[in-house]
mmCIF file of C-alpha atoms in Angstrom:
data_model
loop_
_atom_site.group_PDB
_atom_site.id
_atom_site.type_symbol
_atom_site.label_atom_id
_atom_site.label_comp_id
_atom_site.label_asym_id
_atom_site.label_seq_id
_atom_site.Cartn_x
_atom_site.Cartn_y
_atom_site.Cartn_z
ATOM 1 C CA UNK T 189 56.746 84.819 -6.731
ATOM 2 C CA UNK T 190 56.960 81.241 -8.298
ATOM 3 C CA UNK T 191 60.462 79.774 -7.719
ATOM 4 C CA UNK T 192 61.645 82.378 -5.102
ATOM 5 C CA UNK T 193 60.153 80.540 -2.073
ATOM 6 C CA UNK T 194 62.266 77.385 -2.494
ATOM 7 C CA UNK T 195 65.611 79.137 -2.502
ATOM 8 C CA UNK T 196 64.777 81.438 0.217
ATOM 9 C CA UNK T 197 63.381 78.361 1.952
ATOM 10 C CA UNK T 198 66.826 76.537 1.606
ATOM 11 C CA UNK T 199 68.415 79.603 3.135
ATOM 12 C CA UNK T 200 66.265 79.722 6.179
ATOM 13 C CA UNK T 201 66.380 75.895 6.788
ATOM 14 C CA UNK T 202 70.243 75.842 6.337
ATOM 15 C CA UNK T 203 70.450 78.453 8.940
ATOM 16 C CA UNK T 204 68.103 76.609 11.362
ATOM 17 C CA UNK T 205 69.538 73.288 10.683
ATOM 18 C CA UNK T 206 73.110 74.121 10.205
ATOM 19 C CA UNK T 207 74.202 77.046 12.453
ATOM 20 C CA UNK T 208 77.670 76.652 11.744
ATOM 21 C CA UNK T 209 77.123 77.263 8.036
ATOM 22 C CA UNK T 210 76.948 81.007 6.890
ATOM 23 C CA UNK T 211 75.138 81.889 3.750
ATOM 24 C CA UNK T 212 76.425 84.943 1.874
ATOM 25 C CA UNK T 213 74.068 87.119 -0.087
ATOM 26 C CA UNK T 214 76.053 88.191 -3.284
ATOM 27 C CA UNK T 215 73.055 90.050 -4.841
ATOM 28 C CA UNK T 216 72.038 88.882 -8.301
ATOM 29 C CA UNK T 217 73.334 85.176 -8.670
ATOM 30 C CA UNK T 218 73.580 82.577 -11.174
ATOM 31 C CA UNK T 219 70.217 81.364 -9.885
ATOM 32 C CA UNK T 220 68.901 84.858 -10.845
ATOM 33 C CA UNK T 221 70.163 84.610 -14.421
ATOM 34 C CA UNK T 222 68.713 81.061 -14.665
ATOM 35 C CA UNK T 223 65.364 82.329 -13.401
ATOM 36 C CA UNK T 224 65.606 85.215 -15.671
ATOM 37 C CA UNK T 225 65.699 82.900 -18.926
ATOM 38 C CA UNK T 226 62.893 80.718 -17.337
ATOM 39 C CA UNK T 227 60.617 83.665 -16.329
ATOM 40 C CA UNK T 228 61.591 86.213 -18.859
ATOM 41 C CA UNK T 229 61.638 88.826 -16.060
ATOM 42 C CA UNK T 230 64.257 90.065 -13.569
ATOM 43 C CA UNK T 231 64.502 87.892 -10.122
ATOM 44 C CA UNK T 232 66.410 88.532 -7.201
ATOM 45 C CA UNK T 233 67.521 85.478 -4.751
ATOM 46 C CA UNK T 234 69.998 84.469 -2.211
ATOM 47 C CA UNK T 235 73.035 83.027 -3.499
ATOM 48 C CA UNK T 236 73.613 79.587 -1.938
ATOM 49 C CA UNK T 237 76.621 78.767 -4.112
ATOM 50 C CA UNK T 238 79.264 80.530 -1.561
ATOM 51 C CA UNK T 239 79.292 78.424 1.860
ATOM 52 C CA UNK T 240 81.700 79.261 4.429
ATOM 53 C CA UNK T 241 82.164 76.706 7.594
ATOM 54 C CA UNK T 242 82.822 78.737 10.418
ATOM 55 C CA UNK T 243 84.344 76.046 12.300
ATOM 56 C CA UNK T 244 85.203 73.439 9.646
ATOM 57 C CA UNK T 245 87.200 75.600 7.118
ATOM 58 C CA UNK T 246 86.287 76.392 3.541
ATOM 59 C CA UNK T 247 84.885 74.006 1.058
ATOM 60 C CA UNK T 248 86.880 73.273 -2.170
ATOM 61 C CA UNK T 249 85.907 74.865 -5.408
ATOM 62 C CA UNK T 250 84.873 71.399 -6.859
ATOM 63 C CA UNK T 251 82.725 70.745 -3.807
ATOM 64 C CA UNK T 252 80.835 74.238 -4.340
ATOM 65 C CA UNK T 253 80.428 73.482 -8.099
ATOM 66 C CA UNK T 254 78.803 70.140 -7.111
ATOM 67 C CA UNK T 255 76.469 71.797 -4.469
ATOM 68 C CA UNK T 256 75.657 74.438 -7.057
ATOM 69 C CA UNK T 257 74.596 71.902 -9.800
ATOM 70 C CA UNK T 258 72.629 69.689 -7.461
ATOM 71 C CA UNK T 259 70.416 72.638 -6.239
ATOM 72 C CA UNK T 260 70.210 74.039 -9.623
ATOM 73 C CA UNK T 261 68.940 70.682 -11.002
ATOM 74 C CA UNK T 262 66.517 70.423 -8.017
ATOM 75 C CA UNK T 263 65.327 73.932 -8.367
ATOM 76 C CA UNK T 264 64.792 73.740 -11.930
ATOM 77 C CA UNK T 265 62.671 70.622 -11.683
ATOM 78 C CA UNK T 266 60.677 72.182 -9.025
ATOM 79 C CA UNK T 267 60.363 75.231 -11.243
ATOM 80 C CA UNK T 268 58.963 73.354 -14.276
ATOM 81 C CA UNK T 269 56.552 71.561 -11.890
ATOM 82 C CA UNK T 270 55.188 74.711 -10.674
ATOM 83 C CA UNK T 271 54.911 76.398 -13.983
ATOM 84 C CA UNK T 272 53.546 73.457 -15.878
ATOM 85 C CA UNK T 273 49.997 74.363 -15.004
ATOM 86 C CA UNK T 274 50.593 78.115 -16.402
ATOM 87 C CA UNK T 275 52.231 76.574 -19.555
ATOM 88 C CA UNK T 276 49.104 74.304 -20.074
ATOM 89 C CA UNK T 277 46.625 77.090 -19.160
ATOM 90 C CA UNK T 278 48.437 79.420 -21.758
ATOM 91 C CA UNK T 279 48.152 76.763 -24.561
ATOM 92 C CA UNK T 280 44.298 76.223 -24.034
ATOM 93 C CA UNK T 281 43.490 79.824 -23.745
ATOM 94 C CA UNK T 282 45.585 81.169 -26.490
ATOM 95 C CA UNK T 283 44.595 78.243 -29.029
ATOM 96 C CA UNK T 284 43.177 79.950 -31.997
ATOM 97 C CA UNK T 285 39.632 79.773 -32.270
ATOM 98 C CA UNK T 286 38.075 77.670 -35.326
ATOM 99 C CA UNK T 287 37.624 79.789 -38.305
ATOM 100 C CA UNK T 288 35.822 79.346 -41.550
ATOM 101 C CA UNK T 289 37.924 78.975 -44.925
ATOM 102 C CA UNK T 290 36.668 82.673 -45.471
ATOM 103 C CA UNK T 291 38.285 83.820 -42.395
ATOM 104 C CA UNK T 292 35.427 84.419 -39.934
ATOM 105 C CA UNK T 293 34.950 82.765 -36.637
ATOM 106 C CA UNK T 294 33.213 79.375 -37.222
ATOM 107 C CA UNK T 295 29.796 79.613 -35.245
ATOM 108 C CA UNK T 296 28.427 76.422 -36.909
ATOM 109 C CA UNK T 297 27.263 73.527 -35.075
ATOM 110 C CA UNK T 298 24.898 72.366 -32.535
ATOM 111 C CA UNK T 299 24.863 74.364 -29.178
ATOM 112 C CA UNK T 300 23.091 73.253 -26.068
ATOM 113 C CA UNK T 301 21.638 76.113 -23.945
ATOM 114 C CA UNK T 302 19.855 74.347 -20.947
ATOM 115 C CA UNK T 303 20.712 75.266 -17.442
ATOM 116 C CA UNK T 304 18.970 75.554 -13.965
ATOM 117 C CA UNK T 305 20.426 79.319 -13.634
ATOM 118 C CA UNK T 306 17.117 81.510 -13.358
ATOM 119 C CA UNK T 307 16.503 84.385 -15.511
ATOM 120 C CA UNK T 308 16.283 86.760 -12.804
ATOM 121 C CA UNK T 309 18.561 86.714 -9.684
ATOM 122 C CA UNK T 310 16.940 85.071 -6.707
ATOM 123 C CA UNK T 311 16.395 87.538 -3.859
ATOM 124 C CA UNK T 312 18.532 85.387 -1.581
ATOM 125 C CA UNK T 313 21.809 86.385 -3.460
ATOM 126 C CA UNK T 314 21.034 89.950 -3.074
ATOM 127 C CA UNK T 315 23.605 91.860 -4.838
ATOM 128 C CA UNK T 316 26.030 88.943 -5.619
ATOM 129 C CA UNK T 317 26.810 88.608 -9.105
ATOM 130 C CA UNK T 318 28.308 85.145 -9.059
ATOM 131 C CA UNK T 319 27.712 81.661 -7.153
ATOM 132 C CA UNK T 320 30.652 80.149 -5.184
ATOM 133 C CA UNK T 321 31.776 76.823 -6.284
ATOM 134 C CA UNK T 322 30.136 75.291 -3.429
ATOM 135 C CA UNK T 323 26.702 76.822 -4.386
ATOM 136 C CA UNK T 324 26.951 75.842 -8.031
ATOM 137 C CA UNK T 325 27.672 72.455 -6.980
ATOM 138 C CA UNK T 326 24.821 72.339 -4.418
ATOM 139 C CA UNK T 327 22.438 73.389 -7.507
ATOM 140 C CA UNK T 328 23.565 70.121 -9.413
ATOM 141 C CA UNK T 329 23.238 67.780 -6.389
ATOM 142 C CA UNK T 330 19.797 69.063 -5.304
ATOM 143 C CA UNK T 331 18.436 68.851 -8.953
ATOM 144 C CA UNK T 332 19.677 65.143 -9.265
ATOM 145 C CA UNK T 333 18.262 64.327 -5.804
ATOM 146 C CA UNK T 334 15.031 65.776 -7.237
ATOM 147 C CA UNK T 335 15.167 63.838 -10.433
ATOM 148 C CA UNK T 336 15.534 60.589 -8.281
ATOM 149 C CA UNK T 337 12.713 61.539 -5.986
ATOM 150 C CA UNK T 338 10.336 62.411 -8.704
ATOM 151 C CA UNK T 339 11.294 59.350 -10.968
ATOM 152 C CA UNK T 340 11.044 56.689 -8.092
ATOM 153 C CA UNK T 341 7.597 58.032 -6.994
ATOM 154 C CA UNK T 342 4.586 55.592 -6.896
ATOM 155 C CA UNK T 343 1.833 55.754 -9.414
ATOM 156 C CA UNK T 344 -0.537 58.460 -9.088
ATOM 157 C CA UNK T 345 -4.194 59.154 -10.583
ATOM 158 C CA UNK T 346 -4.396 62.036 -12.947
ATOM 159 C CA UNK T 347 -5.869 65.510 -11.170
ATOM 160 C CA UNK T 348 -6.268 68.822 -11.670
ATOM 161 C CA UNK T 349 -2.751 70.553 -10.861
ATOM 162 C CA UNK T 350 -2.793 72.948 -7.924
ATOM 163 C CA UNK T 351 -2.537 76.545 -9.116
ATOM 164 C CA UNK T 352 -1.861 75.426 -13.004
ATOM 165 C CA UNK T 353 -3.933 78.523 -14.085
ATOM 166 C CA UNK T 354 -1.633 80.886 -12.301
ATOM 167 C CA UNK T 355 1.523 79.677 -13.875
ATOM 168 C CA UNK T 356 3.117 82.361 -15.615
ATOM 169 C CA UNK T 357 3.996 80.344 -18.758
ATOM 170 C CA UNK T 358 7.546 81.077 -18.535
ATOM 171 C CA UNK T 359 9.228 78.542 -16.518
ATOM 172 C CA UNK T 360 12.458 80.425 -15.824
ATOM 173 C CA UNK T 361 10.526 83.002 -13.822
ATOM 174 C CA UNK T 362 9.095 80.292 -11.506
ATOM 175 C CA UNK T 363 10.864 76.852 -12.019
ATOM 176 C CA UNK T 364 9.532 75.553 -8.781
ATOM 177 C CA UNK T 365 5.871 75.918 -9.730
ATOM 178 C CA UNK T 366 3.530 73.009 -8.841
ATOM 179 C CA UNK T 367 2.943 72.449 -12.652
ATOM 180 C CA UNK T 368 6.423 71.638 -13.510
ATOM 181 C CA UNK T 369 6.880 68.579 -11.067
ATOM 182 C CA UNK T 370 6.056 65.950 -13.461
ATOM 183 C CA UNK T 371 2.554 64.649 -11.843
ATOM 184 C CA UNK T 372 -0.273 63.405 -13.770
ATOM 185 C CA UNK T 373 -1.869 66.136 -15.439
ATOM 186 C CA UNK T 374 1.256 67.715 -16.705
ATOM 187 C CA UNK T 375 4.163 66.280 -18.488
ATOM 188 C CA UNK T 376 5.579 63.073 -16.968
ATOM 189 C CA UNK T 377 9.060 64.212 -15.615
ATOM 190 C CA UNK T 378 10.872 61.964 -17.965
ATOM 191 C CA UNK T 379 10.384 64.802 -20.687
ATOM 192 C CA UNK T 380 11.808 67.455 -18.586
ATOM 193 C CA UNK T 381 15.450 68.221 -20.075
ATOM 194 C CA UNK T 382 16.262 71.538 -18.383
ATOM 195 C CA UNK T 383 19.753 70.265 -17.043
ATOM 196 C CA UNK T 384 21.295 69.977 -13.725
ATOM 197 C CA UNK T 385 23.758 72.541 -13.609
ATOM 198 C CA UNK T 386 24.161 76.381 -13.225
ATOM 199 C CA UNK T 387 25.607 78.374 -16.192
ATOM 200 C CA UNK T 388 29.494 77.645 -16.584
ATOM 201 C CA UNK T 389 30.117 81.475 -15.649
ATOM 202 C CA UNK T 390 28.484 80.683 -12.247
ATOM 203 C CA UNK T 391 26.470 83.753 -12.633
ATOM 204 C CA UNK T 392 23.418 83.962 -10.311
ATOM 205 C CA UNK T 393 21.127 85.133 -13.219
ATOM 206 C CA UNK T 394 21.163 85.100 -16.838
ATOM 207 C CA UNK T 395 20.201 88.858 -16.621
ATOM 208 C CA UNK T 396 23.510 90.960 -16.508
ATOM 209 C CA UNK T 397 21.825 94.421 -16.937
ATOM 210 C CA UNK T 398 20.231 95.947 -14.817
ATOM 211 C CA UNK T 399 23.276 95.111 -12.206
ATOM 212 C CA UNK T 400 20.493 93.696 -9.842
ATOM 213 C CA UNK T 401 20.020 90.878 -12.282
ATOM 214 C CA UNK T 402 16.401 91.514 -12.453
ATOM 215 C CA UNK T 403 14.081 92.479 -15.199
ATOM 216 C CA UNK T 404 13.100 96.147 -15.153
ATOM 217 C CA UNK T 405 9.603 97.317 -13.881
ATOM 218 C CA UNK T 406 6.887 96.711 -16.435
ATOM 219 C CA UNK T 407 4.876 99.661 -18.011
ATOM 220 C CA UNK T 408 1.073 99.930 -17.430
ATOM 221 C CA UNK T 409 0.610 98.882 -20.946
ATOM 222 C CA UNK T 410 2.967 96.057 -20.510
ATOM 223 C CA UNK T 411 1.062 94.796 -17.663
ATOM 224 C CA UNK T 412 -2.262 94.859 -19.115
ATOM 225 C CA UNK T 413 -1.258 93.376 -22.341
ATOM 226 C CA UNK T 414 0.420 90.487 -20.335
ATOM 227 C CA UNK T 415 -2.771 89.798 -18.271
ATOM 228 C CA UNK T 416 -4.628 89.751 -21.797
ATOM 229 C CA UNK T 417 -2.001 87.297 -23.209
ATOM 230 C CA UNK T 418 -1.925 85.056 -20.362
ATOM 231 C CA UNK T 419 -5.602 84.335 -20.518
ATOM 232 C CA UNK T 420 -4.909 82.729 -24.060
ATOM 233 C CA UNK T 421 -3.287 79.551 -22.674
ATOM 234 C CA UNK T 422 -3.941 75.799 -22.095
ATOM 235 C CA UNK T 423 -3.217 76.540 -18.398
ATOM 236 C CA UNK T 424 -5.932 79.336 -18.272
ATOM 237 C CA UNK T 425 -9.340 78.764 -16.563
ATOM 238 C CA UNK T 426 -10.648 80.561 -19.579
ATOM 239 C CA UNK T 427 -12.629 78.473 -22.000
ATOM 240 C CA UNK T 428 -11.249 78.957 -25.649
ATOM 241 C CA UNK T 429 -13.905 79.354 -28.246
ATOM 242 C CA UNK T 430 -11.374 78.534 -31.134
ATOM 243 C CA UNK T 431 -7.754 77.702 -31.787
ATOM 244 C CA UNK T 432 -7.050 81.365 -32.028
ATOM 245 C CA UNK T 433 -7.812 81.657 -28.243
ATOM 246 C CA UNK T 434 -4.847 79.407 -27.485
ATOM 247 C CA UNK T 435 -1.229 80.232 -27.150
ATOM 248 C CA UNK T 436 1.452 79.980 -29.971
ATOM 249 C CA UNK T 437 2.868 76.932 -28.215
ATOM 250 C CA UNK T 438 -0.577 75.285 -27.967
ATOM 251 C CA UNK T 439 -1.025 75.859 -31.607
ATOM 252 C CA UNK T 440 2.555 74.740 -32.664
ATOM 253 C CA UNK T 441 3.478 77.936 -34.133
ATOM 254 C CA UNK T 442 6.235 79.497 -31.701
ATOM 255 C CA UNK T 443 7.773 78.504 -28.310
ATOM 256 C CA UNK T 444 9.351 80.699 -25.677
ATOM 257 C CA UNK T 445 12.858 79.105 -25.743
ATOM 258 C CA UNK T 446 12.915 79.596 -29.623
ATOM 259 C CA UNK T 447 12.176 83.449 -29.109
ATOM 260 C CA UNK T 448 13.776 85.308 -30.492
ATOM 261 C CA UNK T 449 15.590 85.788 -28.319
ATOM 262 C CA UNK T 450 16.498 82.190 -27.199
ATOM 263 C CA UNK T 451 16.006 81.405 -23.630
ATOM 264 C CA UNK T 452 15.976 77.986 -21.715
ATOM 265 C CA UNK T 453 12.894 75.778 -21.499
ATOM 266 C CA UNK T 454 11.707 72.678 -20.125
ATOM 267 C CA UNK T 455 13.009 70.639 -23.125
ATOM 268 C CA UNK T 456 14.503 70.884 -26.631
ATOM 269 C CA UNK T 457 17.236 73.438 -25.596
ATOM 270 C CA UNK T 458 19.299 72.952 -28.705
ATOM 271 C CA UNK T 459 20.174 75.408 -31.290
ATOM 272 C CA UNK T 460 21.896 74.446 -34.750
ATOM 273 C CA UNK T 461 23.632 77.361 -36.597
ATOM 274 C CA UNK T 462 24.561 77.230 -40.235
ATOM 275 C CA UNK T 463 26.950 79.879 -41.672
ATOM 276 C CA UNK T 464 27.881 81.124 -45.086
ATOM 277 C CA UNK T 465 29.768 84.435 -46.177
ATOM 278 C CA UNK T 466 26.424 86.054 -46.930
ATOM 279 C CA UNK T 467 23.689 84.209 -44.475
ATOM 280 C CA UNK T 468 23.499 82.756 -41.169
ATOM 281 C CA UNK T 469 20.479 80.359 -40.369
ATOM 282 C CA UNK T 470 19.529 79.692 -36.977
ATOM 283 C CA UNK T 471 17.474 76.405 -36.152
ATOM 284 C CA UNK T 472 15.958 75.993 -32.794
ATOM 285 C CA UNK T 473 14.930 72.486 -31.849
ATOM 286 C CA UNK T 474 11.793 73.582 -30.153
ATOM 287 C CA UNK T 475 9.001 73.771 -32.821
ATOM 288 C CA UNK T 476 11.750 73.470 -35.514
ATOM 289 C CA UNK T 477 11.833 77.507 -35.661
ATOM 290 C CA UNK T 478 14.173 78.675 -38.456
ATOM 291 C CA UNK T 479 15.617 82.101 -38.998
ATOM 292 C CA UNK T 480 17.625 82.928 -42.075
ATOM 293 C CA UNK T 481 19.707 86.043 -41.464
ATOM 294 C CA UNK T 482 21.330 87.991 -44.261
ATOM 295 C CA UNK T 483 24.729 89.438 -43.912
ATOM 296 C CA UNK T 484 25.340 91.392 -47.074
ATOM 297 C CA UNK T 485 23.930 94.662 -45.639
ATOM 298 C CA UNK T 486 20.513 94.740 -47.459
ATOM 299 C CA UNK T 487 17.958 97.023 -46.099
ATOM 300 C CA UNK T 488 15.211 95.632 -43.846
ATOM 301 C CA UNK T 489 11.548 95.121 -44.736
ATOM 302 C CA UNK T 490 9.177 97.796 -44.833
ATOM 303 C CA UNK T 491 7.341 98.483 -41.414
ATOM 304 C CA UNK T 492 4.022 97.094 -42.548
ATOM 305 C CA UNK T 493 5.767 93.395 -43.018
ATOM 306 C CA UNK T 494 5.565 91.951 -39.537
ATOM 307 C CA UNK T 495 6.509 88.274 -38.440
ATOM 308 C CA UNK T 496 6.623 86.111 -35.525
ATOM 309 C CA UNK T 497 10.279 86.192 -35.423
ATOM 310 C CA UNK T 498 10.841 89.450 -36.766
ATOM 311 C CA UNK T 499 12.871 90.802 -39.443
ATOM 312 C CA UNK T 500 16.752 90.281 -39.025
ATOM 313 C CA UNK T 501 20.024 91.487 -40.292
ATOM 314 C CA UNK T 502 23.418 90.618 -39.173
ATOM 315 C CA UNK T 503 27.093 91.855 -39.451
ATOM 316 C CA UNK T 504 30.447 91.199 -38.140
ATOM 317 C CA UNK T 505 31.875 93.310 -35.266
ATOM 318 C CA UNK T 506 35.299 91.928 -35.039
ATOM 319 C CA UNK T 507 34.930 88.528 -34.099
ATOM 320 C CA UNK T 508 31.615 88.684 -32.753
ATOM 321 C CA UNK T 509 28.218 88.098 -34.946
ATOM 322 C CA UNK T 510 25.862 90.927 -34.342
ATOM 323 C CA UNK T 511 22.009 90.188 -35.297
ATOM 324 C CA UNK T 512 19.560 92.999 -35.041
ATOM 325 C CA UNK T 513 15.807 92.435 -35.323
ATOM 326 C CA UNK T 514 12.613 94.499 -35.470
ATOM 327 C CA UNK T 515 9.253 94.392 -37.156
ATOM 328 C CA UNK T 516 7.653 91.622 -34.692
ATOM 329 C CA UNK T 517 4.025 90.820 -34.981
ATOM 330 C CA UNK T 518 1.400 93.055 -34.277
ATOM 331 C CA UNK T 519 0.556 92.420 -30.515
ATOM 332 C CA UNK T 520 -3.042 93.395 -30.874
ATOM 333 C CA UNK T 521 -3.738 90.556 -33.427
ATOM 334 C CA UNK T 522 -1.075 87.840 -32.199
ATOM 335 C CA UNK T 523 0.341 86.718 -29.096
ATOM 336 C CA UNK T 524 4.012 87.758 -28.657
ATOM 337 C CA UNK T 525 7.339 86.709 -26.742
ATOM 338 C CA UNK T 526 6.754 87.332 -22.992
ATOM 339 C CA UNK T 527 3.868 89.851 -24.256
ATOM 340 C CA UNK T 528 5.967 92.312 -25.746
ATOM 341 C CA UNK T 529 4.756 94.876 -28.112
ATOM 342 C CA UNK T 530 5.395 95.050 -31.546
ATOM 343 C CA UNK T 531 7.755 97.981 -31.163
ATOM 344 C CA UNK T 532 10.192 95.811 -29.524
ATOM 345 C CA UNK T 533 13.771 95.612 -30.873
ATOM 346 C CA UNK T 534 16.407 93.025 -30.139
ATOM 347 C CA UNK T 535 20.236 92.859 -30.542
ATOM 348 C CA UNK T 536 21.820 89.415 -30.317
ATOM 349 C CA UNK T 537 25.600 88.862 -30.011
ATOM 350 C CA UNK T 538 27.299 85.664 -30.984
ATOM 351 C CA UNK T 539 30.908 85.180 -29.871
ATOM 352 C CA UNK T 540 32.850 82.037 -29.933
ATOM 353 C CA UNK T 541 34.898 81.994 -26.577
ATOM 354 C CA UNK T 542 36.768 78.678 -27.108
ATOM 355 C CA UNK T 543 36.243 75.512 -29.047
ATOM 356 C CA UNK T 544 33.229 74.236 -26.866
ATOM 357 C CA UNK T 545 31.768 77.500 -25.721
ATOM 358 C CA UNK T 546 29.408 80.080 -27.654
ATOM 359 C CA UNK T 547 28.687 83.051 -25.716
ATOM 360 C CA UNK T 548 25.063 84.268 -26.637
ATOM 361 C CA UNK T 549 24.324 87.796 -25.266
ATOM 362 C CA UNK T 550 21.282 89.840 -26.085
ATOM 363 C CA UNK T 551 19.719 93.159 -25.345
ATOM 364 C CA UNK T 552 15.795 93.671 -25.539
ATOM 365 C CA UNK T 553 14.401 97.442 -25.959
ATOM 366 C CA UNK T 554 10.840 97.996 -25.794
ATOM 367 C CA UNK T 555 9.430 100.905 -23.833
ATOM 368 C CA UNK T 556 5.946 99.969 -24.198
ATOM 369 C CA UNK T 557 6.602 96.821 -22.245
ATOM 370 C CA UNK T 558 9.700 97.741 -19.515
ATOM 371 C CA UNK T 559 10.762 101.028 -18.215
ATOM 372 C CA UNK T 560 14.274 100.322 -19.583
ATOM 373 C CA UNK T 561 16.180 97.856 -21.849
ATOM 374 C CA UNK T 562 17.743 94.647 -20.094
ATOM 375 C CA UNK T 563 20.471 92.491 -21.237
ATOM 376 C CA UNK T 564 20.867 88.808 -20.595
ATOM 377 C CA UNK T 565 24.026 86.379 -21.293
ATOM 378 C CA UNK T 566 23.693 82.848 -21.847
ATOM 379 C CA UNK T 567 26.693 80.488 -22.559
ATOM 380 C CA UNK T 568 26.027 77.673 -25.103
ATOM 381 C CA UNK T 569 27.810 74.545 -24.751
ATOM 382 C CA UNK T 570 28.715 72.646 -28.140
ATOM 383 C CA UNK T 571 26.933 69.195 -28.498
ATOM 384 C CA UNK T 572 28.008 66.167 -30.755
ATOM 385 C CA UNK T 573 24.397 65.209 -30.967
ATOM 386 C CA UNK T 574 22.025 65.818 -33.839
ATOM 387 C CA UNK T 575 19.019 68.134 -33.799
ATOM 388 C CA UNK T 576 15.824 65.956 -34.734
ATOM 389 C CA UNK T 577 12.789 67.332 -36.144
ATOM 390 C CA UNK T 578 10.177 68.357 -33.756
ATOM 391 C CA UNK T 579 7.092 67.551 -35.365
ATOM 392 C CA UNK T 580 4.745 69.353 -33.230
ATOM 393 C CA UNK T 581 1.738 69.691 -35.613
ATOM 394 C CA UNK T 582 1.536 66.075 -36.711
ATOM 395 C CA UNK T 583 1.409 65.144 -32.892
ATOM 396 C CA UNK T 584 -0.707 67.868 -31.722
ATOM 397 C CA UNK T 585 -3.676 66.009 -30.271
ATOM 398 C CA UNK T 586 -3.807 68.276 -27.418
ATOM 399 C CA UNK T 587 -5.327 71.399 -29.273
ATOM 400 C CA UNK T 588 -8.414 69.529 -30.514
ATOM 401 C CA UNK T 589 -8.717 67.872 -27.215
ATOM 402 C CA UNK T 590 -8.828 71.110 -25.350
ATOM 403 C CA UNK T 591 -11.408 72.553 -27.668
ATOM 404 C CA UNK T 592 -13.509 69.373 -27.295
ATOM 405 C CA UNK T 593 -13.281 69.631 -23.449
ATOM 406 C CA UNK T 594 -14.364 73.176 -23.346
ATOM 407 C CA UNK T 595 -17.307 72.241 -25.647
ATOM 408 C CA UNK T 596 -18.300 69.459 -23.052
ATOM 409 C CA UNK T 597 -17.915 71.705 -20.255
ATOM 410 C CA UNK T 598 -20.257 74.143 -21.683
ATOM 411 C CA UNK T 599 -22.678 71.582 -22.770
ATOM 412 C CA UNK T 600 -22.686 70.440 -19.035
ATOM 413 C CA UNK T 601 -23.330 73.749 -17.821
ATOM 414 C CA UNK T 602 -26.165 74.211 -20.279
ATOM 415 C CA UNK T 603 -27.708 70.857 -18.685
ATOM 416 C CA UNK T 604 -27.496 72.213 -15.395
ATOM 417 C CA UNK T 605 -29.315 75.497 -16.300
ATOM 418 C CA UNK T 606 -32.065 73.810 -18.112
ATOM 419 C CA UNK T 607 -32.749 71.474 -15.191
ATOM 420 C CA UNK T 608 -33.015 74.499 -12.769
ATOM 421 C CA UNK T 609 -35.545 75.965 -14.642
#
């Protein structure tokens, strides 16, 4: 117990250093009463105010009082120093959360969600839910070393990226893939802004349910849909006949980290939330996706009205904003988030943990894709930086160039065919 040690320590030291001094235990002493006031709970300590010299006679009352006062001062100073971190911690954790003028938790502002924590728990962690401090520090050191290595490489010629066509399209599933090392033929490493640290909770994965930290097994329909949609990508070996054969991100329509749900990507991992009593608007920097979510209890859209980001309705559950979304795009006509089906439903929870942290937790339910629901948790950190427009369409030279390249390849193949005749 804090504070008990120094008094008992004095007693043992006094017996060890001064064998002629006896310490009498008078039960609940003035020290105990002083500690009760300080700690607000009962404390029993040994009294050191009654000292008796076996060989030199008794100390005077005045000397006893001086000894008591000296030890009281020293002890109180030691107690204050020992308890100061507790007081400071209490002040921090008990600080009222920011609230709007209408009384709801203030979730507004810019929130950053980049991290090196993977979506699924790496097998090397087994059943461990959390990293040690040393492991979290090592993730940051390794990332900083990798960044320094990549940025100091000599110039290289552009070449085909080995295995680029096998990239799953979701970097959180395979962040060490060859196509994410910033070599020519991919993005320059300068543009990658996926952070250097593990999440602040030090979880071994963003997935918190199932307990093993990994996504549930896919259904057969989910596997087939995933294979079909993966072929529609600029990283695929399949030639595109038109812009409709390319992915949503190639076409600047949607991007994986914007979702919904939101998950970290290779860059632009920022979200700005706007809040009124009746609406919440969520703006994700990537592709500049905006969701406007009513909070007034109105019914959802009819089932035949479907959208890339679905149809969302929100409500407050205590101090947590809950957003439920359904009516996602028809998966037979459009590409979808992680190749999910049009029957996917999503429940997101936004909770202001403290002045600088917004806990984002979501649950995905899609029995046509996964054998069970799964939940992920992503702490977002408050940022003082602005979110700038992501003008993807205006700078999207890649899309026409990809199609032009496919046509050149087809023409070259035709020439070869004609020459062989």
